[in-house]
Coordinates of C-alpha atoms and ligand atoms in Angstrom, one line a residue:
M22 CA 0.1 -0.4 -0.5
R23 CA 0.9 3.4 0.1
L24 CA 0.0 6.3 1.9
T25 CA -0.7 10.2 2.5
L26 CA 0.7 10.5 6.4
K27 CA -0.1 14.3 8.0
I28 CA 1.5 14.2 10.2
W29 CA 1.4 16.8 13.0
R30 CA 4.8 18.0 14.3
Q31 CA 6.4 20.6 16.1
K32 CA 9.5 21.4 17.6
D33 CA 9.1 21.6 21.3
A34 CA 6.8 22.4 23.4
K35 CA 6.7 26.5 23.2
S36 CA 7.2 26.1 19.2
Q37 CA 3.8 26.2 17.1
G38 CA 3.0 23.1 15.4
K39 CA 1.4 22.3 11.4
L40 CA 0.4 19.6 9.6
V41 CA 3.4 18.0 7.4
T42 CA 2.0 15.6 4.0
Y43 CA 4.9 12.4 3.8
Q44 CA 3.8 9.5 1.5
V45 CA 4.9 6.2 2.6
S46 CA 5.4 2.9 0.7
D47 CA 5.5 -0.1 0.7
V48 CA 3.3 -0.4 3.8
T49 CA 1.8 -3.8 4.4
P50 CA -1.9 -5.1 6.3
D51 CA 0.0 -7.0 8.5
M52 CA 1.9 -4.0 9.6
S53 CA 1.1 -2.0 13.2
F54 CA 0.4 0.9 12.5
L55 CA 3.7 2.3 14.8
E56 CA 5.3 0.1 11.9
T57 CA 4.6 2.6 9.0
L58 CA 5.6 5.3 11.2
D59 CA 9.0 3.4 11.4
L60 CA 9.0 3.2 8.3
L61 CA 8.1 6.6 7.9
N62 CA 10.7 7.9 10.0
L63 CA 13.8 5.1 8.6
D64 CA 13.4 6.6 5.5
L65 CA 13.6 10.1 7.1
A66 CA 17.1 9.4 8.6
R67 CA 18.3 8.1 5.5
K68 CA 17.1 11.8 4.5
G69 CA 19.3 12.8 7.3
E70 CA 15.6 14.5 8.4
D71 CA 14.0 15.4 11.9
T72 CA 12.5 11.6 12.4
V73 CA 8.5 12.4 13.5
A74 CA 9.0 11.7 17.6
F75 CA 6.0 9.3 19.1
D76 CA 5.5 7.4 22.7
H77 CA 5.5 4.0 22.3
D78 CA 7.1 0.8 24.4
C79 CA 5.2 -2.6 24.7
R80 CA 4.3 -2.7 21.3
E81 CA 2.0 -5.3 23.2
G82 CA -1.2 -3.3 24.5
I83 CA 0.2 -3.6 27.8
C84 CA 2.1 -0.4 28.9
G85 CA -0.5 2.5 27.6
S86 CA 2.9 4.1 25.9
C87 CA 1.0 4.5 22.0
S88 CA -1.5 7.9 22.2
L89 CA -2.2 8.8 18.7
Y90 CA -5.6 10.8 17.5
I91 CA -5.5 9.1 14.1
N92 CA -8.4 10.2 11.9
G93 CA -10.0 12.2 15.1
R94 CA -10.5 8.6 16.8
A95 CA -8.8 8.3 20.2
H96 CA -6.1 4.9 18.6
G97 CA -7.7 4.9 15.7
P98 CA -10.1 3.1 14.0
Q99 CA -9.9 0.0 15.6
R100 CA -12.2 -1.0 19.1
G101 CA -10.2 -2.0 22.0
A102 CA -7.1 -2.0 20.8
A103 CA -4.2 0.7 21.3
V104 CA -2.7 1.9 18.5
C105 CA 0.5 -0.9 18.9
E106 CA -2.5 -3.1 18.2
L107 CA -3.8 -1.3 15.2
Y108 CA -3.1 -3.2 11.4
M109 CA -2.6 -1.8 8.1
R110 CA -5.0 -3.8 6.7
N111 CA -8.2 -1.3 9.2
F112 CA -6.9 1.4 5.6
K113 CA -6.5 1.1 2.2
D114 CA -4.0 1.5 -0.9
G115 CA -4.1 5.2 -1.7
D116 CA -5.5 6.5 2.1
T117 CA -4.4 9.7 3.7
I118 CA -4.4 9.5 7.4
V119 CA -4.3 12.3 10.1
V120 CA -2.3 12.0 13.1
E121 CA -2.4 13.9 16.7
P122 CA -1.4 13.6 19.6
W123 CA -3.9 13.5 22.4
R124 CA -5.5 17.3 23.0
A125 CA -5.6 18.5 26.1
S126 CA -4.2 21.0 28.6
A127 CA -3.4 18.6 30.9
F128 CA -1.7 16.9 28.5
P129 CA 0.9 19.6 26.5
V130 CA 2.7 18.3 24.1
I131 CA 6.5 17.5 24.6
K132 CA 7.5 17.0 20.7
D133 CA 5.5 15.8 17.2
L134 CA 3.3 13.4 18.6
V135 CA 4.8 12.9 22.3
V136 CA 2.6 14.6 25.7
D137 CA 3.4 15.2 29.2
R138 CA 1.8 12.5 30.9
T139 CA 2.8 12.9 33.9
A140 CA -0.5 14.2 35.7
F141 CA -1.8 10.1 35.7
D142 CA 1.9 9.5 37.9
R143 CA 0.6 12.4 40.1
I144 CA -3.1 11.6 40.9
I145 CA -1.6 7.6 41.0
E146 CA 0.7 9.1 44.0
A147 CA -2.3 11.0 46.0
G148 CA -3.9 7.8 45.7
G149 CA -3.9 5.2 43.5
F150 CA -2.5 2.2 45.9
I151 CA -3.3 1.1 49.2
S152 CA -1.3 1.7 52.3
M153 CA -1.9 -1.8 54.6
K154 CA 0.2 -4.6 54.4
T155 CA -1.3 -7.3 53.1
G156 CA 1.8 -9.7 53.3
G157 CA 3.1 -12.2 51.4
A158 CA 0.2 -13.9 48.3
P159 CA -1.9 -16.0 50.7
D160 CA -3.5 -19.0 49.7
G161 CA -5.9 -18.9 47.2
N162 CA -9.6 -19.8 49.5
A163 CA -7.5 -18.2 52.7
L164 CA -9.5 -14.8 51.6
P165 CA -13.0 -15.7 49.8
V166 CA -13.5 -12.9 48.1
P167 CA -17.5 -12.4 46.5
K168 CA -16.9 -13.6 41.7
Q169 CA -18.5 -11.1 40.9
N170 CA -15.9 -7.7 42.5
A171 CA -13.3 -10.2 41.7
D172 CA -14.5 -10.2 38.3
R173 CA -15.1 -6.0 38.7
A174 CA -11.9 -5.3 39.8
F175 CA -10.5 -7.3 37.6
E176 CA -11.6 -5.5 34.8
A177 CA -10.9 -2.8 36.1
A178 CA -7.0 -3.1 36.8
A179 CA -7.1 -3.3 33.2
C180 CA -6.6 0.1 32.9
I181 CA -3.2 1.0 31.0
G182 CA -2.9 4.7 31.6
C183 CA -3.0 5.4 28.1
G184 CA -4.7 8.9 28.6
A185 CA -7.2 8.4 25.5
C186 CA -10.3 8.3 27.8
V187 CA -8.7 12.6 28.4
A188 CA -8.2 12.3 24.9
A189 CA -11.6 11.4 23.5
C190 CA -13.8 13.2 26.3
K191 CA -14.7 17.0 25.2
N192 CA -14.1 17.6 29.2
A193 CA -10.7 16.1 29.1
S194 CA -12.1 14.5 31.8
A195 CA -9.9 12.1 33.3
M196 CA -12.9 9.8 35.4
L197 CA -12.7 7.4 33.6
F198 CA -9.0 6.7 34.4
V199 CA -9.4 7.4 38.0
S200 CA -12.4 5.3 38.5
A201 CA -11.0 2.6 36.7
K202 CA -8.0 3.1 39.7
V203 CA -10.6 3.2 42.6
A204 CA -12.8 0.2 41.7
Q205 CA -9.9 -2.2 41.4
L206 CA -8.6 -2.0 44.7
A207 CA -12.2 -0.2 46.9
L208 CA -14.0 -4.1 44.9
L209 CA -10.9 -5.8 47.4
P210 CA -11.4 -6.7 50.4
Q211 CA -7.8 -4.8 51.3
G212 CA -8.7 -1.9 49.5
Q213 CA -11.7 -1.1 52.5
P214 CA -10.2 0.5 55.5
E215 CA -9.1 4.1 52.5
R216 CA -11.4 3.8 49.7
R217 CA -13.8 6.7 50.2
E218 CA -9.9 8.9 51.5
R219 CA -8.0 7.4 47.5
A220 CA -11.3 7.9 45.9
R221 CA -10.7 11.6 47.1
K222 CA -7.5 12.9 47.1
M223 CA -7.9 10.9 43.8
V224 CA -10.3 13.0 42.1
A225 CA -8.7 16.6 44.1
Q226 CA -5.4 16.3 42.4
M227 CA -6.6 15.8 38.6
D228 CA -8.9 18.6 39.7
K229 CA -5.5 20.3 40.4
E230 CA -4.4 18.8 37.8
G231 CA -6.8 20.9 34.9
F232 CA -8.3 17.8 33.6
G233 CA -13.0 18.4 33.3
Y234 CA -15.7 16.9 35.4
C235 CA -18.2 14.0 34.0
S236 CA -21.2 14.6 31.9
N237 CA -21.8 11.3 30.8
T238 CA -21.7 11.2 27.2
Y239 CA -20.0 8.2 27.1
A240 CA -17.1 9.1 24.6
C241 CA -14.3 7.6 26.7
E242 CA -15.6 4.3 27.0
A243 CA -15.7 4.3 23.5
E244 CA -12.6 4.9 22.8
C245 CA -10.4 3.3 26.0
P246 CA -8.4 0.5 24.0
K247 CA -9.0 -1.8 27.4
E248 CA -13.0 -1.2 27.1
I249 CA -14.0 -0.1 30.8
S250 CA -16.7 1.2 30.8
V251 CA -18.1 4.0 33.0
A252 CA -20.1 1.9 35.7
C253 CA -17.0 2.1 37.1
I254 CA -17.7 6.5 36.8
A255 CA -20.8 5.3 38.8
R256 CA -18.8 3.7 41.2
L257 CA -16.6 6.7 42.1
N258 CA -19.4 8.7 42.4
R259 CA -20.8 6.7 44.7
E260 CA -17.0 6.7 46.9
L261 CA -17.1 10.2 46.6
Q262 CA -20.5 10.8 47.7
G263 CA -19.5 8.2 50.9
A264 CA -16.7 9.6 51.5
N265 CA -18.9 13.4 51.7
L266 CA -21.3 11.9 53.8
G267 CA -19.1 9.6 55.6
V268 CA -21.7 6.5 54.8
E269 CA -19.6 3.5 56.2
P270 CA -17.9 1.2 52.7
S271 CA -20.2 -1.9 51.7
L272 CA -19.3 -4.3 48.8
R273 CA -22.8 -5.2 48.1
R274 CA -23.1 -4.0 44.5
T275 CA -26.1 -2.1 43.5
G276 CA -28.4 -1.2 41.1
S277 CA -25.7 0.0 39.1
D278 CA -24.0 -2.4 39.2
R279 CA -26.0 -5.3 37.8
G280 CA -25.2 -6.7 34.4
K281 CA -21.5 -4.6 34.3
Ligands
SF4_318 S1 -9.2 4.6 31.4 FE1 -8.9 3.1 29.3 S2 -8.9 5.5 27.9 FE2 -8.8 5.6 29.9 S3 -6.1 6.2 30.8 FE3 -7.6 3.4 31.4 S4 -7.0 1.9 29.4 FE4 -6.4 4.5 28.6
SF4_319 S1 -18.7 10.0 30.2 FE1 -18.1 11.7 28.9 S2 -18.2 13.4 29.6 FE2 -17.8 11.4 31.3 S3 -15.4 10.9 31.9 FE3 -16.4 9.8 29.9 S4 -16.2 11.0 27.9 FE4 -15.5 12.3 29.6
FES320 S1 3.5 0.5 22.5 FE1 2.5 -0.4 24.9 S2 0.8 -1.1 24.4 FE2 1.1 0.7 22.8

């Protein structure tokens, strides 16, 4: 395939960026999108031109580094996949593809397609953990966890911290990310003592970083490569309400959890 790529180029955080057009040939349907960018960069390097900066690490949907807006979609057109899992068979010969970085004031552009996502690290530092000692690995059945809670916690723990939810949200809200990080521990016995406090601290840090709040449009869920459910946001709101009212935590499921 021969493709036209319109790529956001920006020298540094202070410079103004613009879309620059490139041609890439010899793209095969089995290549990943990142490999297509590698192909372009090889060509640019051979010509002695500045290569395109983009984030990547694991290239298997685990690390959350790859973060591109492709043709107006966070992580591109394939549902439930990060950019590194997006294959060129989703495009056709002669296509023009527009590639941009995440757009959110809390994620400033560092260079080209790379944005600064350390705001997420600071949210995790604020409350993305539990401080109680859990000891060594217990026997499987020593601490019973209801199956439905274990499943919900596992689903929430799949969040890779990529930031697509923020990029897709018209409010640049980090609610899906924060709610996944709150839910993964709030549903387990070890997470009970600090669950309200964690939610309060993480949301306070989210606000401080300049992320917006949620107005329930569900764009985040649609673009999340791990298909984290907005049911997590409902749970986070209940945790916050509980924290504000001083209500004791309960592990019982409530109506809005059912069917999710
Ligand atoms: S909730 Fe989904 S989109 Fe948001 S950071 Fe986690 S994996 Fe990425
Ligand atoms: S539900 Fe909509 S408004 Fe709320 S965080 Fe997700 S995308 Fe943003
Ligand atoms: S490079 Fe790690 S998730 Fe894409």
